[in-house]
PDB file of C-alpha atoms and ligand atoms in Angstrom:
ATOM      1  CA  UNK A   1      -0.397   0.061  -0.040  1.00 55.00           C
ATOM      2  CA  UNK A   2       1.212   3.750  -0.463  1.00 64.00           C
ATOM      3  CA  UNK A   3       2.606   5.501   2.395  1.00 67.00           C
ATOM      4  CA  UNK A   4      -0.907   7.455   1.950  1.00 68.00           C
ATOM      5  CA  UNK A   5      -2.736   4.833   2.390  1.00 66.00           C
ATOM      6  CA  UNK A   6      -1.054   3.340   4.920  1.00 62.00           C
ATOM      7  CA  UNK A   7      -1.057   5.948   7.079  1.00 59.00           C
ATOM      8  CA  UNK A   8      -5.252   6.606   6.956  1.00 58.00           C
ATOM      9  CA  UNK A   9      -5.309   3.300   7.795  1.00 60.00           C
ATOM     10  CA  UNK A  10      -6.981   2.670   5.417  1.00 65.00           C
ATOM     11  CA  UNK A  11      -7.036  -0.358   1.998  1.00 81.00           C
ATOM     12  CA  UNK A  12      -5.572  -3.505   2.536  1.00 86.00           C
ATOM     13  CA  UNK A  13      -3.237  -3.186   5.860  1.00 87.00           C
ATOM     14  CA  UNK A  14      -7.653  -3.071   7.264  1.00 93.00           C
ATOM     15  CA  UNK A  15      -7.531  -7.000   6.643  1.00 95.00           C
ATOM     16  CA  UNK A  16      -6.844  -6.900  10.208  1.00 93.00           C
ATOM     17  CA  UNK A  17      -9.299  -6.260  11.205  1.00 94.00           C
ATOM     18  CA  UNK A  18     -12.494  -7.460  10.358  1.00 97.00           C
ATOM     19  CA  UNK A  19     -14.399  -5.922  12.988  1.00 97.00           C
ATOM     20  CA  UNK A  20     -13.740  -3.020  12.058  1.00 96.00           C
ATOM     21  CA  UNK A  21     -14.427  -3.614   7.883  1.00 97.00           C
ATOM     22  CA  UNK A  22     -17.463  -5.053   9.383  1.00 98.00           C
ATOM     23  CA  UNK A  23     -18.999  -1.993  11.899  1.00 97.00           C
ATOM     24  CA  UNK A  24     -17.950   0.660   8.354  1.00 97.00           C
ATOM     25  CA  UNK A  25     -19.938  -2.449   6.002  1.00 98.00           C
ATOM     26  CA  UNK A  26     -23.635  -1.869   7.810  1.00 98.00           C
ATOM     27  CA  UNK A  27     -22.834   1.940   8.969  1.00 98.00           C
ATOM     28  CA  UNK A  28     -22.513   2.375   4.955  1.00 98.00           C
ATOM     29  CA  UNK A  29     -25.144  -0.119   4.662  1.00 98.00           C
ATOM     30  CA  UNK A  30     -27.783   1.644   6.351  1.00 97.00           C
ATOM     31  CA  UNK A  31     -26.346   5.185   4.271  1.00 97.00           C
ATOM     32  CA  UNK A  32     -27.466   3.812   1.204  1.00 97.00           C
ATOM     33  CA  UNK A  33     -29.032   2.277  -1.349  1.00 94.00           C
ATOM     34  CA  UNK A  34     -27.040  -0.362  -3.248  1.00 97.00           C
ATOM     35  CA  UNK A  35     -25.337  -2.955  -3.048  1.00 97.00           C
ATOM     36  CA  UNK A  36     -21.831  -2.606  -0.188  1.00 98.00           C
ATOM     37  CA  UNK A  37     -18.922  -4.872  -1.589  1.00 98.00           C
ATOM     38  CA  UNK A  38     -15.990  -5.241  -0.274  1.00 98.00           C
ATOM     39  CA  UNK A  39     -12.131  -6.331  -1.801  1.00 97.00           C
ATOM     40  CA  UNK A  40     -10.050  -7.587  -0.376  1.00 97.00           C
ATOM     41  CA  UNK A  41      -6.194 -10.356  -0.256  1.00 97.00           C
ATOM     42  CA  UNK A  42      -5.781 -13.743   0.718  1.00 98.00           C
ATOM     43  CA  UNK A  43      -3.811 -11.798   3.994  1.00 96.00           C
ATOM     44  CA  UNK A  44      -1.377  -9.757   5.046  1.00 95.00           C
ATOM     45  CA  UNK A  45       2.302  -9.759   4.877  1.00 94.00           C
ATOM     46  CA  UNK A  46       3.460 -13.615   6.260  1.00 94.00           C
ATOM     47  CA  UNK A  47      -0.654 -14.942   7.699  1.00 95.00           C
ATOM     48  CA  UNK A  48      -0.665 -17.169   4.539  1.00 95.00           C
ATOM     49  CA  UNK A  49      -3.155 -19.219   7.098  1.00 96.00           C
ATOM     50  CA  UNK A  50      -6.611 -19.952   5.403  1.00 98.00           C
ATOM     51  CA  UNK A  51      -8.275 -19.402   8.112  1.00 98.00           C
ATOM     52  CA  UNK A  52      -7.413 -15.462   8.311  1.00 98.00           C
ATOM     53  CA  UNK A  53      -9.543 -15.036   5.612  1.00 98.00           C
ATOM     54  CA  UNK A  54     -12.263 -16.817   6.268  1.00 98.00           C
ATOM     55  CA  UNK A  55     -12.801 -15.430   9.196  1.00 98.00           C
ATOM     56  CA  UNK A  56     -12.730 -12.231   7.949  1.00 98.00           C
ATOM     57  CA  UNK A  57     -14.901 -13.240   4.514  1.00 98.00           C
ATOM     58  CA  UNK A  58     -17.184 -14.161   7.460  1.00 98.00           C
ATOM     59  CA  UNK A  59     -17.057 -11.352   9.565  1.00 98.00           C
ATOM     60  CA  UNK A  60     -17.582  -8.913   7.534  1.00 98.00           C
ATOM     61  CA  UNK A  61     -20.598 -11.325   6.224  1.00 98.00           C
ATOM     62  CA  UNK A  62     -22.769 -10.836   9.327  1.00 98.00           C
ATOM     63  CA  UNK A  63     -22.222  -7.745   8.859  1.00 98.00           C
ATOM     64  CA  UNK A  64     -24.557  -7.680   5.140  1.00 97.00           C
ATOM     65  CA  UNK A  65     -21.967  -7.371   2.675  1.00 98.00           C
ATOM     66  CA  UNK A  66     -22.815 -10.548   0.381  1.00 98.00           C
ATOM     67  CA  UNK A  67     -19.718  -9.949  -2.495  1.00 98.00           C
ATOM     68  CA  UNK A  68     -15.869 -10.271  -2.294  1.00 98.00           C
ATOM     69  CA  UNK A  69     -13.621  -9.070  -4.557  1.00 98.00           C
ATOM     70  CA  UNK A  70     -10.486 -11.289  -3.582  1.00 98.00           C
ATOM     71  CA  UNK A  71      -7.655 -10.120  -5.416  1.00 98.00           C
ATOM     72  CA  UNK A  72      -6.162 -13.817  -4.777  1.00 98.00           C
ATOM     73  CA  UNK A  73      -2.828 -12.652  -3.373  1.00 97.00           C
ATOM     74  CA  UNK A  74      -1.001 -11.122   0.263  1.00 96.00           C
ATOM     75  CA  UNK A  75      -1.194  -8.179   0.949  1.00 94.00           C
ATOM     76  CA  UNK A  76       2.702  -6.650   1.607  1.00 92.00           C
ATOM     77  CA  UNK A  77       2.664  -4.389   4.422  1.00 88.00           C
ATOM     78  CA  UNK A  78       5.822  -3.506   4.164  1.00 87.00           C
ATOM     79  CA  UNK A  79       8.683  -2.383   1.806  1.00 87.00           C
ATOM     80  CA  UNK A  80       6.320  -3.485  -1.511  1.00 90.00           C
ATOM     81  CA  UNK A  81       5.397  -0.917  -3.465  1.00 89.00           C
ATOM     82  CA  UNK A  82       2.353  -0.370  -4.840  1.00 89.00           C
ATOM     83  CA  UNK A  83       3.288  -1.876  -8.527  1.00 92.00           C
ATOM     84  CA  UNK A  84       5.661  -4.963  -6.850  1.00 93.00           C
ATOM     85  CA  UNK A  85       1.990  -6.042  -4.481  1.00 93.00           C
ATOM     86  CA  UNK A  86       0.518  -6.481  -7.650  1.00 94.00           C
ATOM     87  CA  UNK A  87       3.449  -8.557  -9.024  1.00 95.00           C
ATOM     88  CA  UNK A  88       5.602  -9.864  -5.920  1.00 94.00           C
ATOM     89  CA  UNK A  89       3.461 -11.735  -3.674  1.00 95.00           C
ATOM     90  CA  UNK A  90       2.043 -15.510  -4.920  1.00 97.00           C
ATOM     91  CA  UNK A  91      -0.821 -15.965  -6.160  1.00 98.00           C
ATOM     92  CA  UNK A  92      -3.085 -18.244  -4.021  1.00 98.00           C
ATOM     93  CA  UNK A  93      -5.545 -19.240  -5.692  1.00 98.00           C
ATOM     94  CA  UNK A  94      -7.439 -21.992  -4.831  1.00 98.00           C
ATOM     95  CA  UNK A  95      -7.909 -20.376  -1.208  1.00 98.00           C
ATOM     96  CA  UNK A  96     -10.586 -17.975  -3.653  1.00 98.00           C
ATOM     97  CA  UNK A  97     -12.429 -21.277  -4.272  1.00 98.00           C
ATOM     98  CA  UNK A  98     -12.439 -22.480  -1.099  1.00 98.00           C
ATOM     99  CA  UNK A  99     -14.007 -19.727  -0.073  1.00 98.00           C
ATOM    100  CA  UNK A 100     -16.683 -20.094  -1.247  1.00 98.00           C
ATOM    101  CA  UNK A 101     -17.511 -24.189  -1.055  1.00 98.00           C
ATOM    102  CA  UNK A 102     -17.411 -22.302   2.450  1.00 98.00           C
ATOM    103  CA  UNK A 103     -19.787 -19.846   1.666  1.00 98.00           C
ATOM    104  CA  UNK A 104     -22.100 -21.306  -1.109  1.00 98.00           C
ATOM    105  CA  UNK A 105     -24.198 -17.732  -1.040  1.00 98.00           C
ATOM    106  CA  UNK A 106     -21.797 -15.231  -1.028  1.00 98.00           C
ATOM    107  CA  UNK A 107     -21.003 -13.544  -4.384  1.00 98.00           C
ATOM    108  CA  UNK A 108     -17.105 -14.503  -4.686  1.00 98.00           C
ATOM    109  CA  UNK A 109     -15.014 -13.061  -6.804  1.00 98.00           C
ATOM    110  CA  UNK A 110     -11.275 -14.250  -7.755  1.00 98.00           C
ATOM    111  CA  UNK A 111      -9.215 -11.440  -9.136  1.00 98.00           C
ATOM    112  CA  UNK A 112      -5.173 -11.390 -10.370  1.00 98.00           C
ATOM    113  CA  UNK A 113      -3.151 -11.971 -12.581  1.00 98.00           C
ATOM    114  CA  UNK A 114      -6.212 -13.552 -15.259  1.00 98.00           C
ATOM    115  CA  UNK A 115      -5.454 -12.292 -18.713  1.00 96.00           C
ATOM    116  CA  UNK A 116      -7.398 -15.122 -21.365  1.00 94.00           C
ATOM    117  CA  UNK A 117     -10.699 -15.202 -22.227  1.00 93.00           C
ATOM    118  CA  UNK A 118     -10.186 -19.331 -20.823  1.00 95.00           C
ATOM    119  CA  UNK A 119      -8.415 -18.772 -18.327  1.00 97.00           C
ATOM    120  CA  UNK A 120     -11.859 -16.541 -17.137  1.00 97.00           C
ATOM    121  CA  UNK A 121     -13.528 -19.845 -17.750  1.00 97.00           C
ATOM    122  CA  UNK A 122     -11.649 -21.780 -16.063  1.00 98.00           C
ATOM    123  CA  UNK A 123     -12.084 -19.885 -13.179  1.00 98.00           C
ATOM    124  CA  UNK A 124     -16.387 -19.699 -13.471  1.00 98.00           C
ATOM    125  CA  UNK A 125     -15.774 -23.469 -12.721  1.00 98.00           C
ATOM    126  CA  UNK A 126     -14.611 -22.486  -9.781  1.00 98.00           C
ATOM    127  CA  UNK A 127     -16.428 -18.818  -8.361  1.00 98.00           C
ATOM    128  CA  UNK A 128     -19.356 -16.812  -9.007  1.00 98.00           C
ATOM    129  CA  UNK A 129     -17.316 -14.344 -11.055  1.00 98.00           C
ATOM    130  CA  UNK A 130     -13.529 -12.635 -12.226  1.00 98.00           C
ATOM    131  CA  UNK A 131     -12.347  -9.279 -12.359  1.00 98.00           C
ATOM    132  CA  UNK A 132      -9.682  -8.266 -14.695  1.00 97.00           C
ATOM    133  CA  UNK A 133      -7.256  -4.631 -13.723  1.00 97.00           C
ATOM    134  CA  UNK A 134      -4.469  -4.189 -15.778  1.00 97.00           C
ATOM    135  CA  UNK A 135      -5.413  -6.928 -18.746  1.00 97.00           C
ATOM    136  CA  UNK A 136      -8.442  -5.127 -19.001  1.00 95.00           C
ATOM    137  CA  UNK A 137      -7.409  -1.518 -19.767  1.00 95.00           C
ATOM    138  CA  UNK A 138      -3.850  -2.776 -21.546  1.00 95.00           C
ATOM    139  CA  UNK A 139      -5.455  -5.199 -23.447  1.00 95.00           C
ATOM    140  CA  UNK A 140      -9.226  -4.289 -23.900  1.00 94.00           C
ATOM    141  CA  UNK A 141      -9.833  -6.433 -26.493  1.00 95.00           C
ATOM    142  CA  UNK A 142      -9.917  -9.087 -25.005  1.00 93.00           C
ATOM    143  CA  UNK A 143     -13.699  -9.209 -23.415  1.00 91.00           C
ATOM    144  CA  UNK A 144     -15.437  -8.540 -26.502  1.00 91.00           C
ATOM    145  CA  UNK A 145     -17.745  -9.935 -28.101  1.00 87.00           C
ATOM    146  CA  UNK A 146     -17.980 -12.526 -30.830  1.00 85.00           C
ATOM    147  CA  UNK A 147     -18.651 -10.186 -33.763  1.00 89.00           C
ATOM    148  CA  UNK A 148     -17.909  -7.295 -32.828  1.00 92.00           C
ATOM    149  CA  UNK A 149     -14.912  -5.155 -34.723  1.00 95.00           C
ATOM    150  CA  UNK A 150     -12.603  -2.475 -33.482  1.00 96.00           C
ATOM    151  CA  UNK A 151     -13.779  -0.066 -35.878  1.00 96.00           C
ATOM    152  CA  UNK A 152     -17.285  -0.957 -34.337  1.00 96.00           C
ATOM    153  CA  UNK A 153     -15.593   0.242 -31.687  1.00 96.00           C
ATOM    154  CA  UNK A 154     -13.936   3.539 -33.375  1.00 97.00           C
ATOM    155  CA  UNK A 155     -16.437   4.619 -34.710  1.00 97.00           C
ATOM    156  CA  UNK A 156     -18.560   4.831 -31.090  1.00 96.00           C
ATOM    157  CA  UNK A 157     -15.935   5.754 -29.638  1.00 97.00           C
ATOM    158  CA  UNK A 158     -15.330   8.372 -31.684  1.00 97.00           C
ATOM    159  CA  UNK A 159     -18.938   9.707 -31.451  1.00 97.00           C
ATOM    160  CA  UNK A 160     -18.638   9.487 -28.291  1.00 97.00           C
ATOM    161  CA  UNK A 161     -15.825  11.793 -27.712  1.00 96.00           C
ATOM    162  CA  UNK A 162     -17.596  14.476 -29.570  1.00 96.00           C
ATOM    163  CA  UNK A 163     -19.421  15.262 -26.388  1.00 96.00           C
ATOM    164  CA  UNK A 164     -16.299  14.802 -24.363  1.00 94.00           C
ATOM    165  CA  UNK A 165     -14.240  18.508 -24.024  1.00 94.00           C
ATOM    166  CA  UNK A 166     -11.067  17.076 -23.989  1.00 95.00           C
ATOM    167  CA  UNK A 167     -10.179  14.474 -27.329  1.00 97.00           C
ATOM    168  CA  UNK A 168      -7.258  13.093 -25.152  1.00 96.00           C
ATOM    169  CA  UNK A 169      -9.178  11.933 -22.035  1.00 95.00           C
ATOM    170  CA  UNK A 170     -10.343   9.347 -24.689  1.00 97.00           C
ATOM    171  CA  UNK A 171      -7.614   8.136 -26.519  1.00 97.00           C
ATOM    172  CA  UNK A 172      -5.376   7.921 -23.651  1.00 95.00           C
ATOM    173  CA  UNK A 173      -8.188   5.072 -22.531  1.00 96.00           C
ATOM    174  CA  UNK A 174      -8.233   3.587 -26.190  1.00 97.00           C
ATOM    175  CA  UNK A 175      -3.956   3.131 -26.126  1.00 97.00           C
ATOM    176  CA  UNK A 176      -4.209  -1.478 -25.868  1.00 97.00           C
ATOM    177  CA  UNK A 177      -7.217  -1.160 -28.802  1.00 97.00           C
ATOM    178  CA  UNK A 178      -5.406  -2.576 -31.246  1.00 97.00           C
ATOM    179  CA  UNK A 179      -3.042  -4.677 -28.163  1.00 96.00           C
ATOM    180  CA  UNK A 180      -1.462  -7.494 -30.067  1.00 92.00           C
ATOM    181  CA  UNK A 181      -2.335  -6.630 -33.032  1.00 92.00           C
ATOM    182  CA  UNK A 182      -0.253  -6.522 -36.508  1.00 93.00           C
ATOM    183  CA  UNK A 183      -0.531  -2.387 -36.583  1.00 93.00           C
ATOM    184  CA  UNK A 184      -0.752  -1.881 -32.629  1.00 96.00           C
ATOM    185  CA  UNK A 185       2.211   0.261 -33.268  1.00 96.00           C
ATOM    186  CA  UNK A 186       0.799   2.380 -35.553  1.00 96.00           C
ATOM    187  CA  UNK A 187      -1.878   2.675 -33.829  1.00 97.00           C
ATOM    188  CA  UNK A 188      -0.878   3.583 -30.625  1.00 97.00           C
ATOM    189  CA  UNK A 189       1.012   6.390 -33.031  1.00 97.00           C
ATOM    190  CA  UNK A 190      -1.416   8.166 -34.002  1.00 97.00           C
ATOM    191  CA  UNK A 191      -3.318   8.143 -30.848  1.00 97.00           C
ATOM    192  CA  UNK A 192      -0.603  10.108 -28.953  1.00 96.00           C
ATOM    193  CA  UNK A 193       0.394  12.947 -31.820  1.00 96.00           C
ATOM    194  CA  UNK A 194       0.650  15.404 -29.795  1.00 95.00           C
ATOM    195  CA  UNK A 195       0.025  17.925 -31.763  1.00 95.00           C
ATOM    196  CA  UNK A 196      -2.755  15.822 -33.753  1.00 95.00           C
ATOM    197  CA  UNK A 197      -4.348  15.831 -30.319  1.00 96.00           C
ATOM    198  CA  UNK A 198      -4.424  19.363 -29.232  1.00 95.00           C
ATOM    199  CA  UNK A 199      -6.528  20.212 -32.653  1.00 95.00           C
ATOM    200  CA  UNK A 200      -9.166  18.291 -30.551  1.00 95.00           C
ATOM    201  CA  UNK A 201     -10.862  17.093 -32.945  1.00 96.00           C
ATOM    202  CA  UNK A 202     -12.289  13.250 -32.465  1.00 95.00           C
ATOM    203  CA  UNK A 203     -11.816  13.267 -36.455  1.00 96.00           C
ATOM    204  CA  UNK A 204      -8.515  12.388 -35.050  1.00 97.00           C
ATOM    205  CA  UNK A 205      -9.932   8.287 -34.356  1.00 98.00           C
ATOM    206  CA  UNK A 206     -11.682   7.999 -37.488  1.00 97.00           C
ATOM    207  CA  UNK A 207      -8.942   8.548 -39.472  1.00 97.00           C
ATOM    208  CA  UNK A 208      -6.257   6.418 -36.992  1.00 97.00           C
ATOM    209  CA  UNK A 209      -8.761   3.343 -38.066  1.00 97.00           C
ATOM    210  CA  UNK A 210      -8.211   3.860 -41.995  1.00 96.00           C
ATOM    211  CA  UNK A 211      -4.620   4.123 -41.931  1.00 95.00           C
ATOM    212  CA  UNK A 212      -4.310   0.847 -38.989  1.00 95.00           C
ATOM    213  CA  UNK A 213      -7.036  -0.784 -41.621  1.00 90.00           C
ATOM    214  CA  UNK A 214      -5.825   0.116 -44.871  1.00 86.00           C
ATOM    215  CA  UNK A 215      -2.766  -0.923 -43.626  1.00 64.00           C
ATOM    216  CA  UNK A 216      -4.318  -4.419 -42.493  1.00 61.00           C
ATOM    217  CA  UNK A 217      -6.400  -4.449 -46.086  1.00 57.00           C
ATOM    218  CA  UNK A 218      -3.162  -4.583 -48.490  1.00 55.00           C
ATOM    219  CA  UNK A 219      -0.704  -6.389 -46.090  1.00 49.00           C
ATOM    220  CA  UNK A 220      -3.466  -9.064 -45.423  1.00 49.00           C
ATOM    221  CA  UNK A 221      -1.065 -12.005 -47.523  1.00 48.00           C
ATOM    222  CA  UNK A 222       0.980 -11.560 -44.050  1.00 47.00           C
ATOM    223  CA  UNK A 223      -0.932  -9.706 -41.986  1.00 47.00           C
ATOM    224  CA  UNK A 224      -0.112 -12.740 -39.065  1.00 47.00           C
ATOM    225  CA  UNK A 225       3.768 -12.818 -40.270  1.00 42.00           C
ATOM    226  CA  UNK A 226       4.061  -9.830 -38.632  1.00 40.00           C
ATOM    227  CA  UNK A 227       5.689  -9.196 -35.150  1.00 41.00           C
ATOM    228  CA  UNK A 228       4.769  -5.002 -34.590  1.00 41.00           C
ATOM    229  CA  UNK A 229       3.184  -4.907 -31.279  1.00 38.00           C
TER     230      UNK A 229
HETATM  231  C1  FMN B 301      -3.335   1.535 -11.804  1.00 59.61           C
HETATM  232  C2  FMN B 301      -3.828   0.491 -10.864  1.00 59.61           C
HETATM  233  C3  FMN B 301      -4.369   1.213  -9.237  1.00 59.61           C
HETATM  234  C4  FMN B 301      -5.527   0.323  -8.965  1.00 59.61           C
HETATM  235  N1  FMN B 301      -6.286   1.841  -7.511  1.00 59.61           N
HETATM  236  C5  FMN B 301      -6.779   0.001  -6.739  1.00 59.61           C
HETATM  237  C6  FMN B 301      -7.316   0.880  -6.258  1.00 59.61           C
HETATM  238  O1  FMN B 301      -7.168   2.055  -5.223  1.00 59.61           O
HETATM  239  N2  FMN B 301      -7.539   0.257  -5.329  1.00 59.61           N
HETATM  240  C7  FMN B 301      -7.999  -1.109  -5.352  1.00 59.61           C
HETATM  241  O2  FMN B 301      -8.286  -2.402  -4.802  1.00 59.61           O
HETATM  242  N3  FMN B 301      -7.150  -2.156  -6.034  1.00 59.61           N
HETATM  243  C8  FMN B 301      -6.504  -1.265  -7.106  1.00 59.61           C
HETATM  244  N4  FMN B 301      -5.987  -1.631  -7.796  1.00 59.61           N
HETATM  245  C9  FMN B 301      -5.995  -3.133  -8.273  1.00 59.61           C
HETATM  246  C10 FMN B 301      -6.525  -3.870  -8.969  1.00 59.61           C
HETATM  247  O3  FMN B 301      -7.860  -3.321  -8.343  1.00 59.61           O
HETATM  248  C11 FMN B 301      -6.183  -5.028  -8.500  1.00 59.61           C
HETATM  249  O4  FMN B 301      -6.912  -6.140  -7.884  1.00 59.61           O
HETATM  250  C12 FMN B 301      -4.839  -5.407  -9.681  1.00 59.61           C
HETATM  251  O5  FMN B 301      -4.642  -4.383 -10.660  1.00 59.61           O
HETATM  252  C13 FMN B 301      -4.924  -6.707  -9.849  1.00 59.61           C
HETATM  253  O6  FMN B 301      -6.103  -7.363 -10.477  1.00 59.61           O
HETATM  254  P1  FMN B 301      -4.711  -7.420 -12.019  1.00 59.61           P
HETATM  255  O7  FMN B 301      -3.623  -9.176 -12.514  1.00 59.61           O
HETATM  256  O8  FMN B 301      -6.331  -7.874 -12.859  1.00 59.61           O
HETATM  257  O9  FMN B 301      -4.311  -6.936 -12.641  1.00 59.61           O
HETATM  258  C14 FMN B 301      -5.005  -1.268  -9.184  1.00 59.61           C
HETATM  259  C15 FMN B 301      -4.164  -1.386  -9.646  1.00 59.61           C
HETATM  260  C16 FMN B 301      -3.944  -0.417 -10.753  1.00 59.61           C
HETATM  261  C17 FMN B 301      -2.782  -1.081 -11.913  1.00 59.61           C
END
């Protein structure tokens, strides 16, 4: 956790205080009309026993939380940066599966290191849901519905961009749309071109689309041979 989070005693360190989290949940539930969910880890620091995790969930569930999103690794409270805390502690998917077995009525969502449709399917055999963090951002096409094309998305986003003051605020979140595609680099380059972004014209998206698609058609025979990503 970041220093700010540690100082304020919010974030992963709260896992060590399940009664306090339960109190927060019941108070929040009194104030809002929507379901209150809790996202947490498998444990903190060197606590490796499943009983710690089970007790946390049982205590918080008793306060009325019915959905738990579990980042399937421990949080190391000191010594690891937030980024390292998303990569270094080992993944413990089996702990999350076990939670679902022990609390079949709760909605258990698994998170952490999941990067493909196949992995999603495998997890769904054990839990109710899968949350993707970085992969959804870096490679959003991973989640595309069958039959949809990237061009559909770009055209719709170009329409949306017309309603937003800053084009950059739209394009910066679309840089990964062509991730893994032979023309990924061209797409990123066109969408991060400072001069073009300054003009703030949403047609930039359509121009980039045209460039990528035109090359795609021209290069079709070599499409799979290219490695540019
Ligand atoms: C830039 C960034 C910011 C994040 N901020 C939060 C946050 O505020 N609260 C939180 O619970 N998790 C946060 N996370 C962690 C993710 O929600 C997720 O648990 C983690 O990235 C592991 O999932 P993944 O392997 O699918 O990315 C953040 C992750 C990233 C990359």
